[in-house]
Short mmCIF file of C-alpha atoms in Angstrom, two decimals:
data_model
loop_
_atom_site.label_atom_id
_atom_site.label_comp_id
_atom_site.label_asym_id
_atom_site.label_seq_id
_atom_site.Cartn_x
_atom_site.Cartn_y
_atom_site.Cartn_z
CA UNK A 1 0.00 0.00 0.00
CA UNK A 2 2.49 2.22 0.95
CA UNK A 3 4.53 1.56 -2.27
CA UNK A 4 1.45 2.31 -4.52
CA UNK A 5 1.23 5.56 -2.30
CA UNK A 6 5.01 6.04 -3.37
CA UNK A 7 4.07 5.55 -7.15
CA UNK A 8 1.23 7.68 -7.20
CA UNK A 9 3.01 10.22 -5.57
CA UNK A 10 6.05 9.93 -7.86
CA UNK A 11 3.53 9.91 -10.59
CA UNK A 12 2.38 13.13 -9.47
CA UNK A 13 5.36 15.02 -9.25
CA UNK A 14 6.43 14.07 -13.17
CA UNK A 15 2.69 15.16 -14.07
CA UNK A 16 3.02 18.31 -12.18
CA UNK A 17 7.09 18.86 -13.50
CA UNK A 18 5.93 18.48 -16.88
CA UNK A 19 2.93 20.38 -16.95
CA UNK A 20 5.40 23.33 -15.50
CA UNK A 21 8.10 22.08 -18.52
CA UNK A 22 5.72 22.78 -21.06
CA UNK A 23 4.15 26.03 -19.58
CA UNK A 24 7.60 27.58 -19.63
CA UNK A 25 8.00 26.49 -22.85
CA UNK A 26 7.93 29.90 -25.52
CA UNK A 27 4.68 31.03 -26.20
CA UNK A 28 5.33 32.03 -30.20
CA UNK A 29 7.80 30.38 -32.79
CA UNK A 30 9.90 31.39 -35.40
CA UNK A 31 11.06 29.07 -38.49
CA UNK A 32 12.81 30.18 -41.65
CA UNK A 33 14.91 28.68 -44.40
CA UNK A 34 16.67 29.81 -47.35
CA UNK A 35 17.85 28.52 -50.33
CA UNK A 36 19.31 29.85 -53.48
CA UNK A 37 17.07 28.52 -56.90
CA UNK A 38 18.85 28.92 -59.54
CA UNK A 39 15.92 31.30 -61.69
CA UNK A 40 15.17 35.26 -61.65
CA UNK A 41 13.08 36.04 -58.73
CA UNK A 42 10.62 37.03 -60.94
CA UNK A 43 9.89 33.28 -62.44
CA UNK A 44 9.89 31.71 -58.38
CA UNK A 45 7.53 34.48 -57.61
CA UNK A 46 5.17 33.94 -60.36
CA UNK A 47 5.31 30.15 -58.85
CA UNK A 48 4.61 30.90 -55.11
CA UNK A 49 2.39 33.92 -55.83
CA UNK A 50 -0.71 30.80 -57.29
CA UNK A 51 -1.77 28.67 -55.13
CA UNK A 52 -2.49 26.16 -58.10
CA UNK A 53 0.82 25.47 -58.10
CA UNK A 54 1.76 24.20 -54.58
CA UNK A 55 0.17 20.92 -54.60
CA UNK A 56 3.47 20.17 -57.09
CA UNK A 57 6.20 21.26 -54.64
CA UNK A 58 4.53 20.84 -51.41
CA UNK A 59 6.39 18.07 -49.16
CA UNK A 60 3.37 17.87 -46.91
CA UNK A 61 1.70 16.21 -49.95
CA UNK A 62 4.07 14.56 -50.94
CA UNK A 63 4.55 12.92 -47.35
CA UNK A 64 0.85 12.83 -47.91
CA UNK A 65 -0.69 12.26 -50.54
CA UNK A 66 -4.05 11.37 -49.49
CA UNK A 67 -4.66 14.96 -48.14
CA UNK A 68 -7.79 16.99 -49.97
CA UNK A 69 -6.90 20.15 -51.50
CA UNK A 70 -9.81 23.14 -52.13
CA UNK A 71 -8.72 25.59 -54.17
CA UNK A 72 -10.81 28.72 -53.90
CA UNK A 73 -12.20 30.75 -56.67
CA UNK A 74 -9.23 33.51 -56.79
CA UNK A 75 -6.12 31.43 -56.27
CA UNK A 76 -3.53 33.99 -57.32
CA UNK A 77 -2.31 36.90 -55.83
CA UNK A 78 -3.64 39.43 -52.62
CA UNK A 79 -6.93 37.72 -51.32
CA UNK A 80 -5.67 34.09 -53.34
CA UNK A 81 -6.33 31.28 -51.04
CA UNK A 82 -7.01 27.37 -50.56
CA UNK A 83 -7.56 24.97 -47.66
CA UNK A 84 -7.20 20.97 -47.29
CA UNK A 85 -8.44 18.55 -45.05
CA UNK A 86 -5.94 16.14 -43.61
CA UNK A 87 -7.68 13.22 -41.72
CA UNK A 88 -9.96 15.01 -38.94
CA UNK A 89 -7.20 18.29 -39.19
CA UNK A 90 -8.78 21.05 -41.58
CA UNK A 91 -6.82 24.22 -42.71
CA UNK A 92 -6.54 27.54 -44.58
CA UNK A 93 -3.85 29.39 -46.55
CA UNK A 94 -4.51 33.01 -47.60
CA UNK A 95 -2.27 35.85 -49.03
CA UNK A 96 -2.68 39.37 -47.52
CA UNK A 97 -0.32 41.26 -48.81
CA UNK A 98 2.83 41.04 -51.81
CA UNK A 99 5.24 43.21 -53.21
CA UNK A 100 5.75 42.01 -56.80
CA UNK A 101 8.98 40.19 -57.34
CA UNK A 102 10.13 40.94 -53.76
CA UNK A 103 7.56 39.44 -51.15
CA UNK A 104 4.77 37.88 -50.29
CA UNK A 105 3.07 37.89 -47.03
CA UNK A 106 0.35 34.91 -46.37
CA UNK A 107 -1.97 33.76 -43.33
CA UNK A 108 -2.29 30.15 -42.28
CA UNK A 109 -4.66 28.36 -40.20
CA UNK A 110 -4.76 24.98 -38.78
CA UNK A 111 -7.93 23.81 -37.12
CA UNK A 112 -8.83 25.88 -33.84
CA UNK A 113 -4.61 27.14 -33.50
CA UNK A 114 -3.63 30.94 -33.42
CA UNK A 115 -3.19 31.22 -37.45
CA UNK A 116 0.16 31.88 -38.20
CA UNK A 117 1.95 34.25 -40.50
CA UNK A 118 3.82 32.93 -43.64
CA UNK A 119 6.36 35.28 -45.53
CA UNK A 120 7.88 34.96 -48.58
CA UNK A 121 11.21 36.71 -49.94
CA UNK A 122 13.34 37.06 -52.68
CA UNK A 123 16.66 38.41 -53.28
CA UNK A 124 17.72 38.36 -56.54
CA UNK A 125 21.61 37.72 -57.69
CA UNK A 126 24.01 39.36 -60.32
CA UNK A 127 23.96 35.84 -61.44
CA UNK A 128 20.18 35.37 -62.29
CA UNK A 129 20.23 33.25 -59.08
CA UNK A 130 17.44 34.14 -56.19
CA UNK A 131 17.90 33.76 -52.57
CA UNK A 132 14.24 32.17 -51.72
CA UNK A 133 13.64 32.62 -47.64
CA UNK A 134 10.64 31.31 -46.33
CA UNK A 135 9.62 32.26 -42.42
CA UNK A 136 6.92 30.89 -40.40
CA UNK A 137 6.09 32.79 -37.31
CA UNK A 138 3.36 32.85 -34.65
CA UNK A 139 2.50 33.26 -30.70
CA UNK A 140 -0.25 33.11 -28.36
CA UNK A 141 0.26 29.33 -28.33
CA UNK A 142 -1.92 26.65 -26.59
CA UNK A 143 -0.71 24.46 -24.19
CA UNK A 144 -1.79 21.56 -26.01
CA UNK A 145 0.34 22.73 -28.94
CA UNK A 146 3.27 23.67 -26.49
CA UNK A 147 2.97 19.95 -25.15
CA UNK A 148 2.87 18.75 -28.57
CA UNK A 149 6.17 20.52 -29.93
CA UNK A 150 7.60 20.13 -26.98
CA UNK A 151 7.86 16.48 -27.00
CA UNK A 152 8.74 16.40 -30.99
CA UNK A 153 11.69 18.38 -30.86
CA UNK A 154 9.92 21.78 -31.61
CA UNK A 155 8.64 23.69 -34.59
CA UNK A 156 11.95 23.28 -36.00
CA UNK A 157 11.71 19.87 -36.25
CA UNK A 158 8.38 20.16 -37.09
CA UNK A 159 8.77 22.29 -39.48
CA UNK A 160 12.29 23.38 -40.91
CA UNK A 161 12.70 19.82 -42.71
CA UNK A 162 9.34 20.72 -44.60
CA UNK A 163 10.73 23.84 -45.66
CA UNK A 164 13.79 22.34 -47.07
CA UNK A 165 12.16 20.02 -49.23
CA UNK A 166 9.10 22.57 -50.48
CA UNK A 167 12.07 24.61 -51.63
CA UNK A 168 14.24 22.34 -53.25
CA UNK A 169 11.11 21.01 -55.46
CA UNK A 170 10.41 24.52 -55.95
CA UNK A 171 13.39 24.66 -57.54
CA UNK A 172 12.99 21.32 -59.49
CA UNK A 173 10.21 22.66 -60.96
CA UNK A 174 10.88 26.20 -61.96
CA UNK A 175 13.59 25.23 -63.64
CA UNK A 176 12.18 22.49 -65.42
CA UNK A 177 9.64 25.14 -66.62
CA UNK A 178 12.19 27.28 -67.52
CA UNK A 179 13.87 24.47 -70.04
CA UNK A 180 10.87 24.22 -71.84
CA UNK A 181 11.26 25.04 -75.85
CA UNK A 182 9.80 24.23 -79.32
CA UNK A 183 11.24 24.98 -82.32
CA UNK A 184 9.23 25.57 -85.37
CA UNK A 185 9.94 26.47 -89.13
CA UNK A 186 7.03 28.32 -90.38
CA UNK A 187 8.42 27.99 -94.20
CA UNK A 188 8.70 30.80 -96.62
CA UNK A 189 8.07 34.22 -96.14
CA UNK A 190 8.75 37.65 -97.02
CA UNK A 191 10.55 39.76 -94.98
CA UNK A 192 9.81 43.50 -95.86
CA UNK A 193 13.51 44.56 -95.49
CA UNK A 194 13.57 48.59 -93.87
CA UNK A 195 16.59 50.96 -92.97
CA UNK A 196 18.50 49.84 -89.32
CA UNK A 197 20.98 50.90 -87.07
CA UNK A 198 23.87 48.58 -86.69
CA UNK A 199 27.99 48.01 -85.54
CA UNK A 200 29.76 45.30 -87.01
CA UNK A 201 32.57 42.41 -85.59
CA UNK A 202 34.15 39.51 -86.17
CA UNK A 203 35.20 37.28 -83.14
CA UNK A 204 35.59 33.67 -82.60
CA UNK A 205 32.11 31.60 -82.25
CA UNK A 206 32.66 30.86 -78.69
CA UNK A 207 32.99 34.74 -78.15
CA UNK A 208 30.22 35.66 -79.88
CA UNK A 209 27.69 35.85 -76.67
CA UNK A 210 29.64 37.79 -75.35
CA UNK A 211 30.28 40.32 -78.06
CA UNK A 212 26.63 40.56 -78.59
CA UNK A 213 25.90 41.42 -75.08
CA UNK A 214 28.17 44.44 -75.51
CA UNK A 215 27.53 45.49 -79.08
CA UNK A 216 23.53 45.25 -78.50
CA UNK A 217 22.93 47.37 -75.90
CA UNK A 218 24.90 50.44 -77.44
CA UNK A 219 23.01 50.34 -81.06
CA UNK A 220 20.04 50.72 -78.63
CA UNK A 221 21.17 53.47 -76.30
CA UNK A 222 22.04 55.57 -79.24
CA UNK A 223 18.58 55.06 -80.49
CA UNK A 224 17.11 56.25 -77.29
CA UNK A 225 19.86 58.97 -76.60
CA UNK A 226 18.88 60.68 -80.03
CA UNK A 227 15.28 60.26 -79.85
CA UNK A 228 15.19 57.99 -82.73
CA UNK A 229 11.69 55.59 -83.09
CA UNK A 230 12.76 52.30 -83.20
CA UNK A 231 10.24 50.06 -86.04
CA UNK A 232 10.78 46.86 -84.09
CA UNK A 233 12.68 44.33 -81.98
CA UNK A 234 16.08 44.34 -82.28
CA UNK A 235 18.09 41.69 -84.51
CA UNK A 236 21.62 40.62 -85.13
CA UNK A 237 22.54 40.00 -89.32
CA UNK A 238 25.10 37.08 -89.66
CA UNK A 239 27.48 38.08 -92.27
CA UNK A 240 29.57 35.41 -92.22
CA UNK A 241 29.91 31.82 -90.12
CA UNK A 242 32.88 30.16 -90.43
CA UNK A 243 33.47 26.55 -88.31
CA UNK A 244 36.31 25.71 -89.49
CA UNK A 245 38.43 28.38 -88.40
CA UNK A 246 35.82 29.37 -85.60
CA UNK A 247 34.94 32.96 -87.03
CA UNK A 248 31.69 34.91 -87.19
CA UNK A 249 31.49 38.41 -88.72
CA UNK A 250 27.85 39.68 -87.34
CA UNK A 251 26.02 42.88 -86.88
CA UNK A 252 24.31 43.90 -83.85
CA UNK A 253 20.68 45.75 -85.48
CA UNK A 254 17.86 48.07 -84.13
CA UNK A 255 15.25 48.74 -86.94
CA UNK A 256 14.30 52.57 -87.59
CA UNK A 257 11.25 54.18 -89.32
CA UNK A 258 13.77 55.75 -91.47
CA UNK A 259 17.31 56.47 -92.80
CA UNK A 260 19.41 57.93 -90.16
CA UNK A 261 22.28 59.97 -90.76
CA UNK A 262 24.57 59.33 -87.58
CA UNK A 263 27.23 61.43 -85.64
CA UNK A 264 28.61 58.38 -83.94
CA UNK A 265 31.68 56.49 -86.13
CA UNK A 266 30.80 53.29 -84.22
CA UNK A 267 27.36 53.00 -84.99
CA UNK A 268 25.89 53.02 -88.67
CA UNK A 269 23.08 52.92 -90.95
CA UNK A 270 22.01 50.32 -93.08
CA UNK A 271 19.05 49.18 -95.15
CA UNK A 272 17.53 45.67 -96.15
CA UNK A 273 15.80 45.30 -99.03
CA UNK A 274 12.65 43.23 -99.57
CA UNK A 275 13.50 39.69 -99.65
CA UNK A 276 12.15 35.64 -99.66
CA UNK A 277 13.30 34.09 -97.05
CA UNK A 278 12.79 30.75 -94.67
CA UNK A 279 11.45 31.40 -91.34
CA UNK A 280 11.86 29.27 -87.96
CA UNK A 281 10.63 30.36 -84.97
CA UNK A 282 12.21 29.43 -81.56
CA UNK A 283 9.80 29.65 -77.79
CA UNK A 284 12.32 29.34 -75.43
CA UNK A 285 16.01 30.05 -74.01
CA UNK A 286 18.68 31.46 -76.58
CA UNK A 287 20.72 28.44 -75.37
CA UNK A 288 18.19 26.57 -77.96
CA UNK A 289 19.27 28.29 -80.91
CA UNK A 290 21.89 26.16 -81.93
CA UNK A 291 18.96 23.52 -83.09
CA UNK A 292 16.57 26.36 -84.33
CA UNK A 293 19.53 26.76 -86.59
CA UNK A 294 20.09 23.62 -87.67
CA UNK A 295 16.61 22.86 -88.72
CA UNK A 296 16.41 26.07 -90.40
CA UNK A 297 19.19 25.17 -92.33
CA UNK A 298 18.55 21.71 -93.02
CA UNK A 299 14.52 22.64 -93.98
CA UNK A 300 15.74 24.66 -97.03
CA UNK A 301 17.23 22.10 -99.03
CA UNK A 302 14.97 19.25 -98.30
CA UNK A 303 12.32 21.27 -99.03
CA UNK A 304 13.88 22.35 -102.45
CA UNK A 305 15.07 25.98 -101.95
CA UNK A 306 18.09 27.38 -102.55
CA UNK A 307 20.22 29.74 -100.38
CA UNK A 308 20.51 33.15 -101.67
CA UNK A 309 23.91 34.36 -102.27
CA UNK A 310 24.85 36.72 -99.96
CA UNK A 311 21.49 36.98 -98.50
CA UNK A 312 20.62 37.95 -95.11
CA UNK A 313 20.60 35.41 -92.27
CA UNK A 314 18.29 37.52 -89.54
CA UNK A 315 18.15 36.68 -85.77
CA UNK A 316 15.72 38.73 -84.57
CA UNK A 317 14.77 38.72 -80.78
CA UNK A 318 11.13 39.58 -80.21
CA UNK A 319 10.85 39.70 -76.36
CA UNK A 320 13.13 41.28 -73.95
CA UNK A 321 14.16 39.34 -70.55
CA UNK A 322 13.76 42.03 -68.51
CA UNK A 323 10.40 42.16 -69.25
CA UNK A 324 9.60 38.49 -69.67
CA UNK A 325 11.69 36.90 -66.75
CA UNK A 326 10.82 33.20 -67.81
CA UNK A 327 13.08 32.27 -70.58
CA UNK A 328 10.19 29.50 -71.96
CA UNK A 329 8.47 32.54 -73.24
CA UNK A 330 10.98 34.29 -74.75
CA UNK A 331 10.59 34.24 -79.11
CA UNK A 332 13.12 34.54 -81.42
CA UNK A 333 12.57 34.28 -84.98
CA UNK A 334 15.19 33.61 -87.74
CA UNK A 335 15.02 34.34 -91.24
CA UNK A 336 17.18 32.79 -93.91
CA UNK A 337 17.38 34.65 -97.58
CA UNK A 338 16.57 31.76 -100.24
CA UNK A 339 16.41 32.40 -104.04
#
């Protein structure tokens, strides 16, 4: 008897030392991770920002898969939300606030808990890389929910390993959707020719990415700098492509209305006349040229054209990057002068 009296009071004490334990415990939480995805901060935004999307990266579903997803009417942006049911556990996901590109602030809620506040942020790189951080945070919490974390190793262990894997599949996937690319040759056309802006090198192939990013971009700051309308996207004229001796002689082009007399020795003007030519179109990242090329090339004499001597071999880029961040939508179109 007086050993049972010994257990129940032992028993006691623990009940009461825990119940102090987890009382103690911190009333809010805080759980962030980072990790650097190797796409413009605009493309992983786009991907966070819709709720439509998550049910592909999250790693509770994936842990999970049997969990019910709801996806509400607006999905996307401020006042985009969705909720699940996960056994007898219900909850709620809604954004409140974003800063395009930059942050995105969301509210959870998990049956009768405190909600929770989710933020989202993204640092972009010089390197096209984004630092992704993803915080949790919340307070006011139960002592049900204290005694529950406390036992499990905390919201960090709850949590953090979660985080890690939604952002590394975030990653998987944006830049999966980034690869994608179809190449497509339209056939012939005519190309209406018109006066352009140019500056002219030669450089070895593997240099020529480089060259173009420098020659570009100063054809079109003198257009801007002299107030001169440009009549369309800006192209680059091969002039010459040599593999053997890895040469290319190219011209970096911005279209004008009209002959342009200019004042700079560097930069000059030229015209195109009216010609035939084969047209391929490329959706997708430069880095997929290469084959536009090929098929281009290989479409005009299996198709029974004839290259025309001399003629004009156009690579004309109709979207600009900063504008469209997602390299899957960027169009280039190539035109190749055929008899």
């Amino acid at each position: 008897m007086k050993l049972f009296k010994y257990i129940l009071f032992l028993l006691l004490i623990a009940i009461i030392g825990t119940a102090i334990y987890i009382a103690v415990q911190p009333n809010d939480f805080r759980v962030s991770r980072t990790r650097t995805i190797k796409a413009p901060a605009a493309v992983v935004y786009n991907k966070v920002i819709d709720f439509k999307t998550w049910e592909s990266w999250s790693s509770w579903i994936e842990d999970n898969p049997d969990i019910k997803i709801t996806l509400d009417e607006k999905t996307s942006g401020v006042g985009g939300s969705y909720s699940w049911i996960d056994g007898n556990s219900t909850g709620t996901m809604k954004t409140v606030s974003a800063n395009p590109h930059t942050s995105i602030t969301q509210v959870m809620k998990f049956d009768d808990m405190p909600a929770s506040d989710v933020v989202w942020e993204f640092e972009p790189n010089k390197d096209r890389t984004t630092d992704v951080t993803c915080t949790m945070s919340g307070n006011d919490l139960p002592f049900m929910f204290k005694a529950f974390t406390a036992f499990s190793g905390g919201m960090e262990a709850e949590v953090g390993p979660h985080y890690e894997r939604n952002l590394e599949k975030l990653e998987d996937i944006v830049v999966k959707d980034m690869q994608q690319y179809s190449v497509t040759v339209n056939g012939l056309t005519n190309h209406s020719g018109g006066y352009y802006l140019y500056n002219t090198t030669s450089c070895k192939i593997n240099e020529l990415e480089t060259k173009m990013q420098e020659m570009l971009p100063q054809v079109t700051k003198y257009a801007m700098d002299n107030n001169i309308t440009m009549a369309g996207a800006p192209f680059v004229n091969y002039l010459k492509w040599d593999d053997t001796n890895n040469a290319v002689i190219f011209s970096s082009c911005v279209p004008t209305t009209e002959k342009v007399i200019t004042t700079d020795s560097n930069i000059l003007t030229g015209q195109l006349l009216p010609f035939k030519a084969i047209k391929t179109t490329l959706k997708g990242d430069y880095s997929n040229l290469k084959e536009a090329w090929d098929k281009a090339m290989a479409y005009i004499p299996a198709n029974g054209f004839e290259f025309a001597d001399n003629g004009p071999m156009l690579e004309i880029y109709g979207t600009n990057p900063k504008e469209t961040p997602n390299p899957a939508n960027w169009i280039t179109e190539i035109y190749i002068a055929v008899k």
